[in-house]
Short mmCIF file of C-alpha atoms in Angstrom, two decimals:
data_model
loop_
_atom_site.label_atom_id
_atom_site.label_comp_id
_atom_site.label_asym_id
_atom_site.label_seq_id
_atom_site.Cartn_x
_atom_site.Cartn_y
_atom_site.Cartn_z
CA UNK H 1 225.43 40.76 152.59
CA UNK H 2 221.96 39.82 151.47
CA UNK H 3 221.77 39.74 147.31
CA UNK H 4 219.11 38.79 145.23
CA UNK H 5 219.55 37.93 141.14
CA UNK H 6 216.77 36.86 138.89
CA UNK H 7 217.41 34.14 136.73
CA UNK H 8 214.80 32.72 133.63
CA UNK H 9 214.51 32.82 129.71
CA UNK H 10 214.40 36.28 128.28
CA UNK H 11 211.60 35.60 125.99
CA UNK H 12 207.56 33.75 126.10
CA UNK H 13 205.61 32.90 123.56
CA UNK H 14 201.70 34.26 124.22
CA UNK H 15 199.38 31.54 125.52
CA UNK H 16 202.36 30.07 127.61
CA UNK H 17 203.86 30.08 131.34
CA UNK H 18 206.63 32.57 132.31
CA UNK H 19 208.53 31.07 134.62
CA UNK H 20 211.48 32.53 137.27
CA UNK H 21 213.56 32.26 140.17
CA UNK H 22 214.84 34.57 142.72
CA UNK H 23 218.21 33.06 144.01
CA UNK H 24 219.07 34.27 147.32
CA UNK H 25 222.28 34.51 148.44
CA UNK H 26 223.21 35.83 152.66
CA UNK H 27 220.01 34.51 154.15
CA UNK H 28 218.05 31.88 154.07
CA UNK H 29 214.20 32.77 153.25
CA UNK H 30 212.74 30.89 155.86
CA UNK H 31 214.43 33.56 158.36
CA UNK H 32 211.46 34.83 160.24
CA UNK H 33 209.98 38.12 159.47
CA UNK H 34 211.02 38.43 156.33
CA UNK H 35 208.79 37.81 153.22
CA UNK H 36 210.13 37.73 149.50
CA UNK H 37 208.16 39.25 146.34
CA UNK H 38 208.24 39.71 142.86
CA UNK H 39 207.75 43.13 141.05
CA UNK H 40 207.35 44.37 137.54
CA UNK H 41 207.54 47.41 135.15
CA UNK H 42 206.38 47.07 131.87
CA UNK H 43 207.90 49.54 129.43
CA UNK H 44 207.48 52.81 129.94
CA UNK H 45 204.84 52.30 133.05
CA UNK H 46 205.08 52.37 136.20
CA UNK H 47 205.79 49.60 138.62
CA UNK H 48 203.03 46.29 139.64
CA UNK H 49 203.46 43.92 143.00
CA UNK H 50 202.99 40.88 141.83
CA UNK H 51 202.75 38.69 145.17
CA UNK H 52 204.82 37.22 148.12
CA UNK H 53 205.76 34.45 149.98
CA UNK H 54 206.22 34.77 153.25
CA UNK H 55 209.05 32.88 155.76
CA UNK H 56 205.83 30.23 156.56
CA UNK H 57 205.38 29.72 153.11
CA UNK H 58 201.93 31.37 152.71
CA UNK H 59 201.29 33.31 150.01
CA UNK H 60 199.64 36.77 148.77
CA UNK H 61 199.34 37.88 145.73
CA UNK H 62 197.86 41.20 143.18
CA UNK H 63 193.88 40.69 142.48
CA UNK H 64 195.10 41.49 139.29
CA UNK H 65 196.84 38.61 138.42
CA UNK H 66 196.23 36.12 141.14
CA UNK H 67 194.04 33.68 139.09
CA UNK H 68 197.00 33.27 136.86
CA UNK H 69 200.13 33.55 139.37
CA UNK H 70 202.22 30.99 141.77
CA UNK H 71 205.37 31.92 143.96
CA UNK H 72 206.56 29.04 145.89
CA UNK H 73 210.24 28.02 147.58
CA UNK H 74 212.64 25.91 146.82
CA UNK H 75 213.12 23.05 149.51
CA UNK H 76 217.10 24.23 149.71
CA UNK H 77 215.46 27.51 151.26
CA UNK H 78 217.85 29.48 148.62
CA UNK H 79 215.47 30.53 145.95
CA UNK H 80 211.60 30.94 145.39
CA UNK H 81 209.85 30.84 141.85
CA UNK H 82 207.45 32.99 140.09
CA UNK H 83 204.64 31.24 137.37
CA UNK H 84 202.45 33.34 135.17
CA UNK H 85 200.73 31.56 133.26
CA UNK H 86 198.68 32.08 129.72
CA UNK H 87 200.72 35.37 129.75
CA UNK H 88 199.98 37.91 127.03
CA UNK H 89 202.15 41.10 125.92
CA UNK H 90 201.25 43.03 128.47
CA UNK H 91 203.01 40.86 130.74
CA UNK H 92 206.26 42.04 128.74
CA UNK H 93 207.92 43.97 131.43
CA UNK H 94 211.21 43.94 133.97
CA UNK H 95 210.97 41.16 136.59
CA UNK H 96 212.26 42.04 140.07
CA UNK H 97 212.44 39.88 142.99
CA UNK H 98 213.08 41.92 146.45
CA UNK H 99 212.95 40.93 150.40
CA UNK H 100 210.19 42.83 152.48
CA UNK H 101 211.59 42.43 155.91
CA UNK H 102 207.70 42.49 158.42
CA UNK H 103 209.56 43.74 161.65
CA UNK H 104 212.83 45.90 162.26
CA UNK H 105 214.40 49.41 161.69
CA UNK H 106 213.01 48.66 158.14
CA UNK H 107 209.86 47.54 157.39
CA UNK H 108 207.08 46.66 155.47
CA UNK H 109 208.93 48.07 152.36
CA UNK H 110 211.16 45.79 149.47
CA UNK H 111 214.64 46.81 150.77
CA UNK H 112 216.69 44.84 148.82
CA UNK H 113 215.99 43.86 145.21
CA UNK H 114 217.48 42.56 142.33
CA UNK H 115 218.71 43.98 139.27
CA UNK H 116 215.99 42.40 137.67
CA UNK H 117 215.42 40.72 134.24
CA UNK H 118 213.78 41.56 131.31
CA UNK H 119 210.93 39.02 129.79
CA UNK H 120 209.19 39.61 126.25
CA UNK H 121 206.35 37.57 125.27
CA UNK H 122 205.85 37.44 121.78
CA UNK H 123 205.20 34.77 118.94
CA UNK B 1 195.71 49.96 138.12
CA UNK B 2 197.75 52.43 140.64
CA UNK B 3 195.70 53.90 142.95
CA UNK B 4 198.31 56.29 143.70
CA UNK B 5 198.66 59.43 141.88
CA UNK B 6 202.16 61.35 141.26
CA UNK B 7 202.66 63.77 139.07
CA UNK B 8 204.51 62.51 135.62
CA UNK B 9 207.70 65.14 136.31
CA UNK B 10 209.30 67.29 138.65
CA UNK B 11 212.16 69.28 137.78
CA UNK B 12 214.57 72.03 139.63
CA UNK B 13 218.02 73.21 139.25
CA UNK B 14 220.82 72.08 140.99
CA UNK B 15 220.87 72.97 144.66
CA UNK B 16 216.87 73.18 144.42
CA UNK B 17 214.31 71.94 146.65
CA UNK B 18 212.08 69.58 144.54
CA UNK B 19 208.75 68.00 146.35
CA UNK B 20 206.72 65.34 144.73
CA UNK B 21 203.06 64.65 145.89
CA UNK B 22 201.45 61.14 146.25
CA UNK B 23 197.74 61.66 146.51
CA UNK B 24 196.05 58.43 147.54
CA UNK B 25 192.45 57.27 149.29
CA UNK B 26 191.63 56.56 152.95
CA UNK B 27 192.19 52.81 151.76
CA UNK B 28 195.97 52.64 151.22
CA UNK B 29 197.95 56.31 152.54
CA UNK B 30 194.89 57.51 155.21
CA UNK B 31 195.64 53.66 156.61
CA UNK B 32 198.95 53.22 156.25
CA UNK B 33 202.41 54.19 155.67
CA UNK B 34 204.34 55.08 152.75
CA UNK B 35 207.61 53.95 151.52
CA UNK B 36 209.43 55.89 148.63
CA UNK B 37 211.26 54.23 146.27
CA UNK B 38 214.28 55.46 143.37
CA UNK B 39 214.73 53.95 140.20
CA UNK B 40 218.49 54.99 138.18
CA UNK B 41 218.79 53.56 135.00
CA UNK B 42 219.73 49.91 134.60
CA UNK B 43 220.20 49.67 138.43
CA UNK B 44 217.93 47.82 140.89
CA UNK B 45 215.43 49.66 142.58
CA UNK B 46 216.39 51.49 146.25
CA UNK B 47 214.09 52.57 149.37
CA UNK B 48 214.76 55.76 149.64
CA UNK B 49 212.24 56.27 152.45
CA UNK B 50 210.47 53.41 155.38
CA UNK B 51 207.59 54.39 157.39
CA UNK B 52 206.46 58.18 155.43
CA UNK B 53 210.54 59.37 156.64
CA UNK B 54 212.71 57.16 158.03
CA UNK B 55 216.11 57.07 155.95
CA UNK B 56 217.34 53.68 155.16
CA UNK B 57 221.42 53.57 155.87
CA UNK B 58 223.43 55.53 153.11
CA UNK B 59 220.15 57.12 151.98
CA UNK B 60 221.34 60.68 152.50
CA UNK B 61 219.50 63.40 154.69
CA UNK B 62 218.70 65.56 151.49
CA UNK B 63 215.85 63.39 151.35
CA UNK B 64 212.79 63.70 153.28
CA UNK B 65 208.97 62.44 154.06
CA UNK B 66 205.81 63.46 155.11
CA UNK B 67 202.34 61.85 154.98
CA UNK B 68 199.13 63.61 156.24
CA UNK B 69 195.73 62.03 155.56
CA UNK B 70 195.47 60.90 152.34
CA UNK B 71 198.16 61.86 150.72
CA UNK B 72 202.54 61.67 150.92
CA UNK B 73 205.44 63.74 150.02
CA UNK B 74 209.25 63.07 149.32
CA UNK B 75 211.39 66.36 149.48
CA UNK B 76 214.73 66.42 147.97
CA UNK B 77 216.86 69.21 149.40
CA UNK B 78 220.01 71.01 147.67
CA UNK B 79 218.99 68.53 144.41
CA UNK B 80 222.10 67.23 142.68
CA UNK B 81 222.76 65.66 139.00
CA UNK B 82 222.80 61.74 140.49
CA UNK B 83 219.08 62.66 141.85
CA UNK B 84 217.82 62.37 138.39
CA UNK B 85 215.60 59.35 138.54
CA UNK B 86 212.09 58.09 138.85
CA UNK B 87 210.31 58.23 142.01
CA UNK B 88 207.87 56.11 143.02
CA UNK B 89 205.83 56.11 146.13
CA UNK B 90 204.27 52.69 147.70
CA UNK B 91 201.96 51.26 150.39
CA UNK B 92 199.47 48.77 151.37
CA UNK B 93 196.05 49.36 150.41
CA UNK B 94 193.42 47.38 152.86
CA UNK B 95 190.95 46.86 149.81
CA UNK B 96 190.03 43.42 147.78
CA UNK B 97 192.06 41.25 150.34
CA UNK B 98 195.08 43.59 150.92
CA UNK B 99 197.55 44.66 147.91
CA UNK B 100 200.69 46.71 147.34
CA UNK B 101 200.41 49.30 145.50
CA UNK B 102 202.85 51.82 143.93
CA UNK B 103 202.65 55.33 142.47
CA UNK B 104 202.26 55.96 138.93
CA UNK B 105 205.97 57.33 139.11
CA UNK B 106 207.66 60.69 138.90
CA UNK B 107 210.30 61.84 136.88
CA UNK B 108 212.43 63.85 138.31
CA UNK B 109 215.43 66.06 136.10
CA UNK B 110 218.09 68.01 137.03
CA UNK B 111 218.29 70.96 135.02
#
């Protein structure tokens, strides 16, 4: 069974790089056709894609944020990372990572996630 | 910066049909198609829908798809109390380089 759990500190301070990592646990995310992405929802909005790797180790991320955002993968091939840097408030918000299987039954959608953790930035 | 708009709340009674609307742009829905997704309180997100209407396993048959031009559905038949969530819809959208995007999110409550 595939799981996914976020792990990271709970608060930023503004100016400064939010940092987290997706452990994965019942596959290894070099397995082709699958690709692995962060998501967010800040309070009370709605939810942003925030970018992916994929099982090459390319990358793709939001216009929105992609002048401030890295995911890469861990060499044991059982995590991947998220960097924001210079965040501000508004990047206060739930952190989920999720596998987005390309090809299968089930595609091109986040079908497994984790239960995601919260990150404030503030002072 | 969703380019997909849902309305903020649906509601019905239980045993209801409730249908929630995704209106998008010939960029993201008229190209492509749309996954649904349900949000429960302090629970990780779940596809409800692949592909416009294809049912993940365990996602019961209550719920249903559509997509025509550019804009979605989700249909929840004979609604019951765990249904109350939010709703968001999702797809790729083909402008600036290629993004996901999701819907701004519907509320949906069982009266």
């Amino acid at each position: 069974q595939v799981q996914l759990r976020e792990s990271g500190p709970g608060l930023v301070k503004p100016s400064e790089t939010l940092s987290l990592t997706c452990i994965v646990s019942g596959v290894s995310i070099t397995t082709a056709n699958y690709h692995w992405g962060w998501i967010r929802q800040p309070p009370g909005k709605g939810l942003e894609w925030i970018g992916n790797i994929h099982d090459d180790g390319s990358t793709h991320y939001n216009p929105s944020v992609k002048s401030r955002v890295t995911i890469s993968a861990d060499t044991s091939k059982t995590q991947f990372s998220l960097r924001l840097s210079s965040v501000t408030a508004a990047d206060t918000a739930v952190y989920y990572c999720a596998r987005r299987p390309v090809a299968g039954e089930i595609s091109h959608a986040f079908d497994v996630w984790g239960q995601g953790t919260v990150v404030t930035v503030s002072p | 910066q969703s380019v997909l708009t849902q309305p903020p709340s649906a509601s019905g009674t239980a045993g209801q049909r409730v249908t929630i609307s995704c209106s998008g742009s010939s960029s993201n829905i008229g190209r492509n198609d749309v996954n649904w997704y349900q949000l429960l309180p302090r629970t990780a997100p779940k596809l409800l829908l692949n592909k416009n209407n294809q049912r993940p396993s365990g996602v019961p048959d209550r719920f249903s798809g559509s997509r025509s031009g550019t804009s979605a559905s989700l249909a929840i038949s004979g609604l019951q109390s765990e249904d109350e969530a939010d709703y968001f819809c999702a797809t790729w959208d083909n402008s600036l380089n290629g993004f996901y995007v999701f819907g701004t999110g519907t509320k949906v409550t069982v009266l």
